[in-house]
Short mmCIF file of C-alpha atoms in Angstrom, two decimals:
data_model
loop_
_atom_site.label_atom_id
_atom_site.label_comp_id
_atom_site.label_asym_id
_atom_site.label_seq_id
_atom_site.Cartn_x
_atom_site.Cartn_y
_atom_site.Cartn_z
CA UNK M 1 32.17 -17.72 -1.76
CA UNK M 2 28.34 -17.09 -0.07
CA UNK M 3 28.07 -19.67 2.50
CA UNK M 4 31.05 -17.05 3.85
CA UNK M 5 29.46 -14.26 3.18
CA UNK M 6 25.36 -16.07 4.54
CA UNK M 7 28.22 -17.84 8.21
CA UNK M 8 29.38 -13.85 8.43
CA UNK M 9 26.53 -12.10 8.18
CA UNK M 10 24.90 -14.84 10.65
CA UNK M 11 27.92 -14.69 12.83
CA UNK M 12 27.13 -10.46 13.54
CA UNK M 13 24.14 -10.91 13.85
CA UNK M 14 24.66 -13.90 16.72
CA UNK M 15 27.32 -11.20 18.26
CA UNK M 16 24.70 -8.18 17.85
CA UNK M 17 21.84 -10.16 20.13
CA UNK M 18 24.78 -11.28 22.17
CA UNK M 19 26.39 -7.80 23.60
CA UNK M 20 22.87 -6.39 23.38
CA UNK M 21 21.43 -9.28 25.78
CA UNK M 22 24.48 -8.37 27.52
CA UNK M 23 24.26 -4.61 27.83
CA UNK M 24 20.35 -5.33 29.20
CA UNK M 25 21.11 -8.11 31.90
CA UNK M 26 24.34 -4.93 33.00
CA UNK M 27 20.99 -2.88 33.71
CA UNK M 28 18.82 -4.59 35.55
CA UNK M 29 21.53 -5.53 37.56
CA UNK M 30 22.10 -2.42 38.77
CA UNK M 31 18.43 -1.10 38.60
CA UNK M 32 18.21 0.16 35.47
CA UNK M 33 16.52 -0.08 32.53
CA UNK M 34 18.92 0.72 29.17
CA UNK M 35 15.49 0.84 26.88
CA UNK M 36 12.10 2.97 27.16
CA UNK M 37 8.72 1.43 27.32
CA UNK M 38 6.68 3.81 25.41
CA UNK M 39 3.35 1.68 26.15
CA UNK M 40 1.84 -1.93 25.70
CA UNK M 41 0.73 -2.47 22.01
CA UNK M 42 -3.29 -2.04 21.09
CA UNK M 43 -4.77 -5.18 20.19
CA UNK M 44 -4.15 -7.93 18.81
CA UNK M 45 -3.14 -7.34 15.45
CA UNK M 46 -0.26 -4.82 14.69
CA UNK M 47 0.53 -3.88 11.30
CA UNK M 48 3.70 -1.89 10.09
CA UNK M 49 3.21 2.08 10.46
CA UNK M 50 2.35 3.66 7.54
CA UNK M 51 3.01 8.04 7.21
CA UNK M 52 2.65 7.74 10.54
CA UNK M 53 -0.70 5.03 11.81
CA UNK M 54 -0.27 1.54 12.18
CA UNK M 55 -3.49 -0.16 11.63
CA UNK M 56 -4.46 -2.58 14.73
CA UNK M 57 -7.18 -5.21 15.35
CA UNK M 58 -9.27 -5.58 18.26
CA UNK M 59 -12.04 -8.33 17.99
CA UNK M 60 -12.01 -8.44 14.80
CA UNK M 61 -12.30 -5.06 13.53
CA UNK M 62 -9.62 -2.46 12.67
CA UNK M 63 -7.99 0.65 13.53
CA UNK M 64 -4.91 3.01 13.19
CA UNK M 65 -3.16 3.67 16.56
CA UNK M 66 -0.82 7.11 16.24
CA UNK M 67 3.42 6.58 16.06
CA UNK M 68 2.76 6.87 20.21
CA UNK M 69 0.43 4.01 20.65
CA UNK M 70 -2.68 6.12 20.94
CA UNK M 71 -5.90 4.94 19.05
CA UNK M 72 -6.31 7.57 16.65
CA UNK M 73 -9.16 6.00 14.73
CA UNK M 74 -11.22 3.58 16.34
CA UNK M 75 -11.40 0.35 15.28
CA UNK M 76 -14.87 -0.31 13.42
CA UNK M 77 -13.50 -1.63 9.76
CA UNK M 78 -13.48 -4.66 8.17
CA UNK M 79 -10.04 -4.33 6.96
CA UNK M 80 -7.47 -1.49 6.67
CA UNK M 81 -4.84 -0.86 4.38
CA UNK M 82 -2.17 1.14 5.29
CA UNK M 83 -1.38 5.63 4.94
CA UNK M 84 -0.43 6.60 1.26
CA UNK M 85 -0.86 10.03 -0.04
CA UNK M 86 -2.67 10.84 3.38
CA UNK M 87 -5.42 8.22 2.73
CA UNK M 88 -6.07 4.72 3.66
CA UNK M 89 -7.94 1.76 1.75
CA UNK M 90 -10.41 0.89 4.49
CA UNK M 91 -13.47 -1.88 4.12
CA UNK M 92 -17.35 -1.67 5.23
CA UNK M 93 -19.96 -3.92 5.04
CA UNK M 94 -18.33 -5.75 2.74
CA UNK M 95 -17.23 -2.23 -0.06
CA UNK M 96 -14.51 -0.29 0.09
CA UNK M 97 -14.07 2.98 0.81
CA UNK M 98 -11.22 5.78 2.06
CA UNK M 99 -10.17 7.93 4.83
CA UNK M 100 -7.51 10.15 5.74
CA UNK M 101 -4.97 10.45 9.22
CA UNK M 102 -7.98 11.89 11.58
CA UNK M 103 -9.98 9.19 10.28
CA UNK M 104 -12.68 11.16 8.05
CA UNK M 105 -14.59 9.57 5.24
CA UNK M 106 -12.90 10.68 1.58
CA UNK M 107 -14.63 8.01 -0.56
CA UNK M 108 -17.69 6.44 1.34
CA UNK M 109 -17.68 2.50 1.24
CA UNK M 110 -19.88 2.01 -1.79
CA UNK M 111 -16.86 0.34 -4.14
CA UNK M 112 -16.50 -3.39 -4.67
CA UNK M 113 -12.64 -2.57 -4.28
CA UNK M 114 -9.89 0.15 -4.48
CA UNK M 115 -6.80 -0.26 -5.65
CA UNK M 116 -3.65 1.00 -2.96
CA UNK M 117 -3.52 5.00 -3.25
CA UNK M 118 0.11 5.14 -6.29
CA UNK M 119 1.15 8.87 -7.96
CA UNK M 120 -1.89 10.29 -6.59
CA UNK M 121 -4.45 8.20 -7.72
CA UNK M 122 -6.32 4.88 -6.78
CA UNK M 123 -8.25 2.80 -8.94
CA UNK M 124 -11.94 1.72 -8.01
CA UNK M 125 -14.74 -0.68 -9.73
CA UNK M 126 -18.64 -0.37 -8.79
CA UNK M 127 -19.67 -3.06 -10.26
CA UNK M 128 -18.68 -3.38 -14.39
CA UNK M 129 -17.77 0.67 -14.22
CA UNK M 130 -13.56 2.33 -13.60
CA UNK M 131 -13.27 5.31 -11.98
CA UNK M 132 -9.82 6.48 -10.04
CA UNK M 133 -10.03 8.32 -7.29
CA UNK M 134 -7.69 10.96 -6.53
CA UNK M 135 -6.71 12.24 -2.81
CA UNK M 136 -8.86 15.34 -2.25
CA UNK M 137 -12.25 13.69 -3.05
CA UNK M 138 -12.58 13.54 -6.27
CA UNK M 139 -13.04 10.85 -8.68
CA UNK M 140 -13.17 10.64 -12.84
CA UNK M 141 -14.49 7.42 -14.81
CA UNK M 142 -12.93 5.86 -16.39
CA UNK M 143 -14.57 4.76 -20.55
CA UNK M 144 -16.35 1.83 -20.44
CA UNK M 145 -14.25 0.50 -23.84
CA UNK M 146 -10.71 0.48 -22.80
CA UNK M 147 -9.39 -2.00 -19.47
CA UNK M 148 -7.62 0.42 -16.50
CA UNK M 149 -4.42 -1.01 -13.34
CA UNK M 150 -3.38 0.85 -11.34
CA UNK M 151 -0.72 3.53 -11.87
CA UNK M 152 3.61 2.13 -10.87
CA UNK M 153 5.90 4.77 -11.58
CA UNK M 154 3.70 7.35 -12.95
CA UNK M 155 1.86 5.82 -15.81
CA UNK M 156 -0.78 3.19 -16.25
CA UNK M 157 -1.23 0.68 -17.74
CA UNK M 158 -4.88 -0.05 -20.52
CA UNK M 159 -6.45 -2.21 -22.40
CA UNK M 160 -8.08 -1.81 -25.22
CA UNK M 161 -9.54 -4.75 -27.68
CA UNK M 162 -8.94 -3.87 -31.32
CA UNK M 163 -10.08 -6.43 -33.11
CA UNK M 164 -10.98 -9.31 -31.64
CA UNK M 165 -7.30 -8.76 -29.97
CA UNK M 166 -5.87 -7.30 -26.85
CA UNK M 167 -3.70 -4.94 -26.63
CA UNK M 168 -1.55 -2.24 -24.41
CA UNK M 169 -0.41 1.05 -23.90
CA UNK M 170 0.07 2.85 -20.79
CA UNK M 171 -1.44 6.38 -19.93
CA UNK M 172 0.03 8.87 -18.00
CA UNK M 173 -1.69 10.42 -14.73
CA UNK M 174 -3.38 13.21 -16.40
CA UNK M 175 -4.60 10.39 -18.75
CA UNK M 176 -3.03 10.83 -21.49
CA UNK M 177 -1.90 8.30 -23.75
CA UNK M 178 2.02 8.27 -24.15
CA UNK M 179 1.88 4.98 -25.94
CA UNK M 180 -1.08 3.65 -28.44
CA UNK M 181 -2.31 0.42 -27.34
CA UNK M 182 -0.67 -1.53 -29.37
CA UNK M 183 1.47 -4.15 -27.69
CA UNK M 184 0.35 -7.82 -27.05
CA UNK M 185 0.98 -7.55 -23.77
CA UNK M 186 2.54 -5.48 -21.41
CA UNK M 187 4.07 -5.33 -17.80
CA UNK M 188 3.79 -1.99 -15.17
CA UNK M 189 6.31 0.38 -15.24
CA UNK M 190 8.56 -0.34 -12.89
CA UNK M 191 11.03 2.69 -12.37
CA UNK M 192 11.66 3.96 -15.86
CA UNK M 193 11.45 0.33 -17.31
CA UNK M 194 8.80 -1.99 -18.57
CA UNK M 195 8.29 -4.95 -20.29
CA UNK M 196 6.75 -5.61 -23.66
CA UNK M 197 5.38 -7.93 -26.16
CA UNK M 198 5.38 -7.04 -29.31
CA UNK M 199 5.11 -9.37 -32.63
#
C-alpha cells in the first residue's frame, strides 16, 4: 500500500511537471512568458523567508532582503538567523546580538550565544551568566543556581542540583515555577506535552 501511494504521488508530480513544461513552452512559442520575474537573486547564498525577510550572503557576509528581493539590511554579519517575533539573531566580531526588521540593533553583539526568539523570549549567555532577552530590548539576568533552557510552547525547562542530583522542572514566561524541579529527566514541551522521568 505504501509503495502504491509513493508511486501515485511520484506519478502526480511527474505529470504536473510535464504540464508545467508544456505550458511554459507554449508561452514561449507565443512570445509570452507565463510567469513574472521579480528580480535576480542577490548574493551567493539565500535562506528561506521569515517574517518577510530572507538572509543572503555575499563574500562571506550576511544581510537581509525584503519580500521584493531588495536589499533591506546590508551584508555585514558573520551569521544571520531567521526573524522571529520581529527580531533576528546575528553574529558580529565573534559575538551574538539581535536586530529588528529595520536593521536597528536591539541587543548589542556581546553574547557568547543566543537562542532563537520563541514565545517572546530568547536565552543568552555571557560566560557563566545566563539571561532571558525580550523583544523590547529588556533583559533579565537569571539565578546562577539554576540552569535555564529556551522556551518551547510557552514553558521553559529548568535544571537544579538537589542533594548532588540534577532535577528538572518548568517555568512559565513570567519566570514562575509551574512544575517544581522534581523530575530526573525532562524534554521540552511540544504543544501541551512533555516527556519526563520520575524515579
